[in-house]
């Protein structure tokens, strides 16, 4: 491993898994803070470390290395991985509005990208900050696209909506496409109606407990040859008042949609969506909350056959903070090769940290978080 383990290194804050060197094994690019050489040695420079996969596992095939051409002001929320130029090689996005924001694969074992390219400036007001970027094929051309989520700098006023912006990937690089659309706080991509277009799923949270803020909704913008913005008119909105969805809306601390993940939990060919929910007044009582699995189908995402998964027992908020099981990255992926996505749920407190894996089945997710 390059560098050294120091306090505040933040190693692994946003892991990105792809075959970055093109050898057939999945590699892992992880975020890290590097100390800059300065008089007071207090400044941080952000970077990525590449751990290469091999027949012996991650990090065993070659020495890990820093990825080259990474800007020192890298924003971790603006990193994403995918094949954005359709050449079959995994690429990295390291930020919008960057002349070298796209690092194209394959990467050498020294961390050098094949070449760099620009990521266009999103067509949103300048006062908006980029909160997240999400990759996926939203226009059905076999090339990954990029969606950026934006929020106004003075977000605490909550008088302006979040916005989303679609950039189409292509052989010549990113192009601005589609319309600017109403964004959200969280997002994932999955083909919930199996029509060949990835669908953008957005989670919208309430305004930090304001009574008049609806929040707690999941919105599906269906994929389209010109991007998800065109599909906003036929969007689907789901909350805990939707027929079939377990639980009920909880007022000012509603957090249905606090995290999202897409995968096919029962192997029927339709993407399902795991939705994190803090639980009833989680800030006050330390509830670990629940995870609701919404099923995809011919008609898209619905509340029909929705499943509630216990995210674990209540923990003391002095040890855990908010419900970390559902306020962090959930993942759906096929861990055992049976064609059904399994649910990975992180849990941690002052004593221990762990990731619990709940298998998928013909009937959906099985098991619960201890």
One Martini backbone bead per residue (centre of mass of N, CA, C, O) as a GRO file, in nm:
protein
  370
    1UNK     BB    1   0.095   0.036   0.023
    2UNK     BB    2   0.059   0.353  -0.007
    3UNK     BB    3   0.172   0.523   0.229
    4UNK     BB    4   0.000   0.602   0.543
    5UNK     BB    5  -0.138   0.548   0.853
    6UNK     BB    6  -0.359   0.812   0.940
    7UNK     BB    7  -0.520   1.049   1.076
    8UNK     BB    8  -0.772   1.120   0.839
    9UNK     BB    9  -0.748   0.946   0.569
   10UNK     BB   10  -1.018   0.808   0.460
   11UNK     BB   11  -1.016   0.518   0.377
   12UNK     BB   12  -1.269   0.410   0.158
   13UNK     BB   13  -1.519   0.613   0.125
   14UNK     BB   14  -1.536   0.546  -0.216
   15UNK     BB   15  -1.583   0.268  -0.367
   16UNK     BB   16  -1.461   0.134  -0.690
   17UNK     BB   17  -1.582  -0.131  -0.908
   18UNK     BB   18  -1.353  -0.258  -1.158
   19UNK     BB   19  -1.190  -0.325  -1.470
   20UNK     BB   20  -0.922  -0.111  -1.514
   21UNK     BB   21  -0.690  -0.311  -1.674
   22UNK     BB   22  -0.821  -0.556  -1.854
   23UNK     BB   23  -0.777  -0.872  -1.706
   24UNK     BB   24  -1.072  -0.981  -1.572
   25UNK     BB   25  -1.036  -0.828  -1.298
   26UNK     BB   26  -1.141  -0.686  -1.023
   27UNK     BB   27  -1.113  -0.361  -0.909
   28UNK     BB   28  -1.002  -0.097  -0.665
   29UNK     BB   29  -1.118   0.232  -0.596
   30UNK     BB   30  -0.992   0.449  -0.337
   31UNK     BB   31  -1.017   0.677  -0.102
   32UNK     BB   32  -0.787   0.954   0.003
   33UNK     BB   33  -0.577   1.122   0.233
   34UNK     BB   34  -0.312   1.342   0.171
   35UNK     BB   35  -0.017   1.468   0.271
   36UNK     BB   36   0.128   1.765   0.241
   37UNK     BB   37   0.413   1.938   0.162
   38UNK     BB   38   0.457   2.144   0.444
   39UNK     BB   39   0.523   2.337   0.705
   40UNK     BB   40   0.257   2.221   0.878
   41UNK     BB   41   0.130   1.952   0.771
   42UNK     BB   42  -0.214   2.018   0.724
   43UNK     BB   43  -0.264   1.952   0.440
   44UNK     BB   44  -0.489   1.820   0.205
   45UNK     BB   45  -0.478   1.550  -0.039
   46UNK     BB   46  -0.660   1.404  -0.275
   47UNK     BB   47  -0.726   1.049  -0.356
   48UNK     BB   48  -0.639   0.740  -0.534
   49UNK     BB   49  -0.650   0.388  -0.486
   50UNK     BB   50  -0.522   0.101  -0.652
   51UNK     BB   51  -0.663  -0.228  -0.647
   52UNK     BB   52  -0.572  -0.532  -0.770
   53UNK     BB   53  -0.683  -0.796  -0.933
   54UNK     BB   54  -0.698  -1.163  -0.896
   55UNK     BB   55  -0.679  -1.502  -0.841
   56UNK     BB   56  -0.614  -1.406  -0.521
   57UNK     BB   57  -0.728  -1.118  -0.528
   58UNK     BB   58  -0.738  -0.834  -0.375
   59UNK     BB   59  -0.407  -0.703  -0.370
   60UNK     BB   60  -0.224  -0.966  -0.503
   61UNK     BB   61  -0.114  -0.898  -0.810
   62UNK     BB   62  -0.030  -0.596  -0.718
   63UNK     BB   63   0.071  -0.307  -0.641
   64UNK     BB   64  -0.043  -0.050  -0.506
   65UNK     BB   65  -0.175   0.272  -0.638
   66UNK     BB   66  -0.175   0.576  -0.747
   67UNK     BB   67  -0.373   0.775  -0.921
   68UNK     BB   68  -0.344   0.951  -1.193
   69UNK     BB   69  -0.472   1.272  -1.248
   70UNK     BB   70  -0.565   1.373  -0.964
   71UNK     BB   71  -0.725   1.604  -0.808
   72UNK     BB   72  -0.671   1.766  -0.504
   73UNK     BB   73  -0.998   1.867  -0.506
   74UNK     BB   74  -1.146   1.621  -0.465
   75UNK     BB   75  -1.481   1.502  -0.480
   76UNK     BB   76  -1.626   1.222  -0.363
   77UNK     BB   77  -1.927   1.281  -0.474
   78UNK     BB   78  -1.781   1.287  -0.790
   79UNK     BB   79  -1.756   0.976  -0.813
   80UNK     BB   80  -1.721   0.737  -1.093
   81UNK     BB   81  -1.808   0.428  -1.269
   82UNK     BB   82  -1.747   0.338  -1.622
   83UNK     BB   83  -1.851   0.317  -1.970
   84UNK     BB   84  -1.833   0.631  -2.141
   85UNK     BB   85  -1.718   0.525  -2.458
   86UNK     BB   86  -1.765   0.210  -2.552
   87UNK     BB   87  -1.473   0.025  -2.532
   88UNK     BB   88  -1.481  -0.183  -2.268
   89UNK     BB   89  -1.359   0.028  -2.064
   90UNK     BB   90  -1.290   0.144  -1.763
   91UNK     BB   91  -1.391   0.442  -1.599
   92UNK     BB   92  -1.334   0.777  -1.455
   93UNK     BB   93  -1.502   1.003  -1.243
   94UNK     BB   94  -1.379   1.335  -1.088
   95UNK     BB   95  -1.579   1.550  -1.203
   96UNK     BB   96  -1.730   1.828  -1.268
   97UNK     BB   97  -1.595   2.086  -1.442
   98UNK     BB   98  -1.356   1.917  -1.591
   99UNK     BB   99  -1.093   1.883  -1.808
  100UNK     BB  100  -1.001   1.602  -1.624
  101UNK     BB  101  -1.267   1.425  -1.520
  102UNK     BB  102  -1.185   1.198  -1.735
  103UNK     BB  103  -1.070   0.865  -1.694
  104UNK     BB  104  -0.933   0.644  -1.919
  105UNK     BB  105  -0.935   0.333  -2.018
  106UNK     BB  106  -0.682   0.171  -1.940
  107UNK     BB  107  -0.492   0.098  -1.658
  108UNK     BB  108  -0.208   0.099  -1.521
  109UNK     BB  109  -0.001  -0.033  -1.269
  110UNK     BB  110   0.067   0.293  -1.214
  111UNK     BB  111  -0.220   0.460  -1.264
  112UNK     BB  112  -0.244   0.516  -1.572
  113UNK     BB  113  -0.423   0.655  -1.797
  114UNK     BB  114  -0.485   0.658  -2.127
  115UNK     BB  115  -0.680   0.915  -2.083
  116UNK     BB  116  -0.822   1.240  -2.103
  117UNK     BB  117  -1.127   1.427  -2.016
  118UNK     BB  118  -1.407   1.605  -2.023
  119UNK     BB  119  -1.655   1.757  -1.806
  120UNK     BB  120  -1.922   1.912  -1.826
  121UNK     BB  121  -2.116   2.175  -1.751
  122UNK     BB  122  -2.385   2.202  -1.592
  123UNK     BB  123  -2.729   2.317  -1.653
  124UNK     BB  124  -2.699   2.514  -1.386
  125UNK     BB  125  -2.687   2.703  -1.136
  126UNK     BB  126  -2.407   2.835  -0.981
  127UNK     BB  127  -2.523   2.806  -0.673
  128UNK     BB  128  -2.482   2.509  -0.720
  129UNK     BB  129  -2.414   2.202  -0.580
  130UNK     BB  130  -2.250   1.903  -0.588
  131UNK     BB  131  -2.368   1.593  -0.443
  132UNK     BB  132  -2.382   1.388  -0.700
  133UNK     BB  133  -2.296   1.086  -0.889
  134UNK     BB  134  -2.438   0.882  -1.164
  135UNK     BB  135  -2.423   0.565  -1.318
  136UNK     BB  136  -2.567   0.479  -1.646
  137UNK     BB  137  -2.790   0.334  -1.886
  138UNK     BB  138  -3.046   0.564  -1.999
  139UNK     BB  139  -3.049   0.528  -2.348
  140UNK     BB  140  -2.969   0.227  -2.466
  141UNK     BB  141  -2.649   0.225  -2.608
  142UNK     BB  142  -2.424   0.077  -2.406
  143UNK     BB  143  -2.355   0.350  -2.256
  144UNK     BB  144  -2.252   0.531  -2.010
  145UNK     BB  145  -2.393   0.764  -1.795
  146UNK     BB  146  -2.455   1.096  -1.639
  147UNK     BB  147  -2.562   1.202  -1.312
  148UNK     BB  148  -2.635   1.512  -1.154
  149UNK     BB  149  -2.659   1.648  -0.826
  150UNK     BB  150  -2.830   1.945  -0.697
  151UNK     BB  151  -2.762   2.221  -0.461
  152UNK     BB  152  -2.802   2.478  -0.280
  153UNK     BB  153  -2.595   2.640  -0.075
  154UNK     BB  154  -2.863   2.738   0.088
  155UNK     BB  155  -3.024   2.468   0.195
  156UNK     BB  156  -3.171   2.557   0.470
  157UNK     BB  157  -3.416   2.702   0.330
  158UNK     BB  158  -3.587   2.519   0.127
  159UNK     BB  159  -3.685   2.713  -0.145
  160UNK     BB  160  -3.530   2.506  -0.332
  161UNK     BB  161  -3.477   2.278  -0.559
  162UNK     BB  162  -3.354   2.009  -0.667
  163UNK     BB  163  -3.123   1.901  -0.926
  164UNK     BB  164  -3.089   1.746  -1.248
  165UNK     BB  165  -2.828   1.604  -1.475
  166UNK     BB  166  -2.770   1.500  -1.811
  167UNK     BB  167  -2.505   1.284  -1.947
  168UNK     BB  168  -2.392   1.162  -2.239
  169UNK     BB  169  -2.239   0.902  -2.351
  170UNK     BB  170  -1.945   0.858  -2.579
  171UNK     BB  171  -1.695   0.831  -2.809
  172UNK     BB  172  -1.645   1.166  -2.771
  173UNK     BB  173  -1.800   1.187  -2.509
  174UNK     BB  174  -1.961   1.411  -2.342
  175UNK     BB  175  -2.307   1.515  -2.341
  176UNK     BB  176  -2.558   1.733  -2.337
  177UNK     BB  177  -2.874   1.602  -2.220
  178UNK     BB  178  -3.168   1.678  -2.197
  179UNK     BB  179  -3.330   1.768  -1.909
  180UNK     BB  180  -3.384   1.941  -1.651
  181UNK     BB  181  -3.451   1.803  -1.324
  182UNK     BB  182  -3.585   1.680  -1.059
  183UNK     BB  183  -3.430   1.590  -0.785
  184UNK     BB  184  -3.219   1.465  -0.509
  185UNK     BB  185  -3.043   1.297  -0.245
  186UNK     BB  186  -3.077   1.021  -0.392
  187UNK     BB  187  -2.937   0.744  -0.606
  188UNK     BB  188  -3.024   0.519  -0.883
  189UNK     BB  189  -2.978   0.241  -1.123
  190UNK     BB  190  -3.259   0.069  -1.294
  191UNK     BB  191  -3.446  -0.182  -1.471
  192UNK     BB  192  -3.776  -0.201  -1.370
  193UNK     BB  193  -3.913  -0.284  -1.682
  194UNK     BB  194  -3.730  -0.427  -1.896
  195UNK     BB  195  -3.662  -0.215  -2.174
  196UNK     BB  196  -3.332  -0.128  -2.188
  197UNK     BB  197  -3.363   0.107  -1.975
  198UNK     BB  198  -3.240   0.297  -1.752
  199UNK     BB  199  -3.351   0.394  -1.430
  200UNK     BB  200  -3.418   0.675  -1.233
  201UNK     BB  201  -3.366   0.679  -0.878
  202UNK     BB  202  -3.519   0.887  -0.627
  203UNK     BB  203  -3.442   1.045  -0.314
  204UNK     BB  204  -3.655   1.230  -0.081
  205UNK     BB  205  -3.597   1.444   0.175
  206UNK     BB  206  -3.647   1.619   0.436
  207UNK     BB  207  -3.615   1.941   0.608
  208UNK     BB  208  -3.502   1.869   0.892
  209UNK     BB  209  -3.812   1.849   1.022
  210UNK     BB  210  -4.020   1.989   0.867
  211UNK     BB  211  -4.363   1.989   0.867
  212UNK     BB  212  -4.401   2.105   0.549
  213UNK     BB  213  -4.228   1.861   0.451
  214UNK     BB  214  -4.267   1.585   0.278
  215UNK     BB  215  -4.093   1.378   0.181
  216UNK     BB  216  -4.030   1.045   0.164
  217UNK     BB  217  -3.946   0.978  -0.150
  218UNK     BB  218  -3.984   0.782  -0.456
  219UNK     BB  219  -3.846   0.833  -0.786
  220UNK     BB  220  -3.924   0.747  -1.128
  221UNK     BB  221  -3.717   0.782  -1.419
  222UNK     BB  222  -3.747   0.692  -1.723
  223UNK     BB  223  -3.597   0.574  -1.970
  224UNK     BB  224  -3.442   0.725  -2.272
  225UNK     BB  225  -3.299   0.813  -2.569
  226UNK     BB  226  -3.269   1.126  -2.413
  227UNK     BB  227  -3.335   1.065  -2.125
  228UNK     BB  228  -3.491   1.127  -1.811
  229UNK     BB  229  -3.623   1.411  -1.850
  230UNK     BB  230  -3.845   1.323  -2.063
  231UNK     BB  231  -3.984   1.124  -1.828
  232UNK     BB  232  -4.120   1.302  -1.606
  233UNK     BB  233  -4.426   1.278  -1.688
  234UNK     BB  234  -4.389   0.940  -1.623
  235UNK     BB  235  -4.359   0.930  -1.334
  236UNK     BB  236  -4.287   0.765  -1.017
  237UNK     BB  237  -4.444   0.774  -0.691
  238UNK     BB  238  -4.316   0.668  -0.366
  239UNK     BB  239  -4.456   0.581  -0.050
  240UNK     BB  240  -4.601   0.497   0.271
  241UNK     BB  241  -4.896   0.539   0.115
  242UNK     BB  242  -4.852   0.318  -0.069
  243UNK     BB  243  -4.969   0.048  -0.191
  244UNK     BB  244  -4.788  -0.217  -0.010
  245UNK     BB  245  -4.623  -0.040   0.176
  246UNK     BB  246  -4.457  -0.056   0.445
  247UNK     BB  247  -4.580   0.126   0.677
  248UNK     BB  248  -4.547   0.480   0.776
  249UNK     BB  249  -4.572   0.794   0.799
  250UNK     BB  250  -4.359   1.017   1.032
  251UNK     BB  251  -4.317   1.300   0.944
  252UNK     BB  252  -4.046   1.503   1.023
  253UNK     BB  253  -3.862   1.210   1.018
  254UNK     BB  254  -3.870   1.132   0.739
  255UNK     BB  255  -3.660   0.854   0.555
  256UNK     BB  256  -3.760   0.763   0.289
  257UNK     BB  257  -3.460   0.735   0.091
  258UNK     BB  258  -3.169   0.752   0.236
  259UNK     BB  259  -3.127   0.487   0.058
  260UNK     BB  260  -3.000   0.317  -0.248
  261UNK     BB  261  -3.069   0.010  -0.444
  262UNK     BB  262  -2.990  -0.204  -0.729
  263UNK     BB  263  -3.169  -0.517  -0.807
  264UNK     BB  264  -3.228  -0.878  -0.854
  265UNK     BB  265  -3.371  -1.065  -0.599
  266UNK     BB  266  -3.553  -1.300  -0.794
  267UNK     BB  267  -3.473  -1.339  -1.110
  268UNK     BB  268  -3.699  -1.187  -1.329
  269UNK     BB  269  -3.546  -0.917  -1.481
  270UNK     BB  270  -3.614  -0.708  -1.258
  271UNK     BB  271  -3.555  -0.430  -1.100
  272UNK     BB  272  -3.483  -0.362  -0.770
  273UNK     BB  273  -3.548  -0.161  -0.461
  274UNK     BB  274  -3.356  -0.043  -0.201
  275UNK     BB  275  -3.492   0.119   0.098
  276UNK     BB  276  -3.411   0.345   0.323
  277UNK     BB  277  -3.517   0.373   0.683
  278UNK     BB  278  -3.476   0.507   0.987
  279UNK     BB  279  -3.734   0.557   1.141
  280UNK     BB  280  -3.895   0.640   1.422
  281UNK     BB  281  -3.750   0.896   1.539
  282UNK     BB  282  -3.428   0.836   1.529
  283UNK     BB  283  -3.293   1.076   1.681
  284UNK     BB  284  -3.434   0.997   1.968
  285UNK     BB  285  -3.428   0.648   1.979
  286UNK     BB  286  -3.221   0.476   1.790
  287UNK     BB  287  -3.326   0.359   1.543
  288UNK     BB  288  -3.244   0.138   1.274
  289UNK     BB  289  -3.471   0.058   1.109
  290UNK     BB  290  -3.545   0.007   0.758
  291UNK     BB  291  -3.590  -0.207   0.465
  292UNK     BB  292  -3.726  -0.150   0.145
  293UNK     BB  293  -3.848  -0.372  -0.106
  294UNK     BB  294  -3.895  -0.291  -0.436
  295UNK     BB  295  -4.072  -0.402  -0.715
  296UNK     BB  296  -4.031  -0.498  -1.022
  297UNK     BB  297  -4.197  -0.464  -1.356
  298UNK     BB  298  -4.393  -0.419  -1.626
  299UNK     BB  299  -4.496  -0.139  -1.463
  300UNK     BB  300  -4.270  -0.124  -1.270
  301UNK     BB  301  -4.264   0.044  -0.985
  302UNK     BB  302  -4.405  -0.086  -0.679
  303UNK     BB  303  -4.589  -0.197  -0.385
  304UNK     BB  304  -4.596  -0.470  -0.483
  305UNK     BB  305  -4.441  -0.706  -0.282
  306UNK     BB  306  -4.327  -0.564  -0.062
  307UNK     BB  307  -4.035  -0.549   0.162
  308UNK     BB  308  -3.937  -0.597   0.499
  309UNK     BB  309  -3.620  -0.510   0.656
  310UNK     BB  310  -3.440  -0.555   0.923
  311UNK     BB  311  -3.168  -0.340   1.041
  312UNK     BB  312  -3.195  -0.379   1.348
  313UNK     BB  313  -3.132  -0.295   1.649
  314UNK     BB  314  -3.131  -0.089   1.885
  315UNK     BB  315  -2.924   0.195   1.956
  316UNK     BB  316  -2.721   0.400   2.101
  317UNK     BB  317  -2.675   0.727   2.001
  318UNK     BB  318  -2.391   0.772   2.134
  319UNK     BB  319  -2.268   0.533   1.943
  320UNK     BB  320  -2.415   0.584   1.642
  321UNK     BB  321  -2.630   0.774   1.588
  322UNK     BB  322  -2.765   0.745   1.328
  323UNK     BB  323  -2.897   0.508   1.121
  324UNK     BB  324  -2.642   0.345   0.970
  325UNK     BB  325  -2.778   0.111   0.807
  326UNK     BB  326  -2.959   0.342   0.621
  327UNK     BB  327  -2.724   0.594   0.614
  328UNK     BB  328  -2.591   0.412   0.391
  329UNK     BB  329  -2.451   0.193   0.183
  330UNK     BB  330  -2.625   0.010  -0.013
  331UNK     BB  331  -2.623  -0.330  -0.159
  332UNK     BB  332  -2.675  -0.493  -0.482
  333UNK     BB  333  -2.562  -0.834  -0.536
  334UNK     BB  334  -2.415  -1.125  -0.680
  335UNK     BB  335  -2.238  -1.330  -0.460
  336UNK     BB  336  -2.316  -1.655  -0.579
  337UNK     BB  337  -2.433  -1.691  -0.885
  338UNK     BB  338  -2.780  -1.728  -0.890
  339UNK     BB  339  -2.929  -1.456  -1.016
  340UNK     BB  340  -2.942  -1.310  -0.726
  341UNK     BB  341  -2.968  -1.049  -0.528
  342UNK     BB  342  -2.782  -0.920  -0.263
  343UNK     BB  343  -2.779  -0.777   0.070
  344UNK     BB  344  -2.588  -0.504   0.185
  345UNK     BB  345  -2.530  -0.420   0.542
  346UNK     BB  346  -2.424  -0.168   0.735
  347UNK     BB  347  -2.263  -0.184   1.067
  348UNK     BB  348  -2.210   0.042   1.355
  349UNK     BB  349  -2.009   0.114   1.646
  350UNK     BB  350  -1.804   0.157   1.920
  351UNK     BB  351  -1.724  -0.170   1.896
  352UNK     BB  352  -1.834  -0.232   1.591
  353UNK     BB  353  -1.795  -0.372   1.253
  354UNK     BB  354  -2.021  -0.451   0.973
  355UNK     BB  355  -2.133  -0.680   0.709
  356UNK     BB  356  -2.444  -0.775   0.596
  357UNK     BB  357  -2.568  -1.074   0.424
  358UNK     BB  358  -2.864  -1.098   0.223
  359UNK     BB  359  -3.026  -1.320   0.052
  360UNK     BB  360  -3.155  -1.411  -0.235
  361UNK     BB  361  -3.479  -1.507  -0.387
  362UNK     BB  362  -3.778  -1.599  -0.514
  363UNK     BB  363  -3.903  -1.416  -0.253
  364UNK     BB  364  -3.638  -1.263  -0.186
  365UNK     BB  365  -3.527  -1.148   0.093
  366UNK     BB  366  -3.324  -1.295   0.343
  367UNK     BB  367  -3.333  -1.235   0.655
  368UNK     BB  368  -3.139  -1.055   0.915
  369UNK     BB  369  -3.021  -0.813   1.123
  370UNK     BB  370  -2.865  -0.854   1.433
   0.00000   0.00000   0.00000
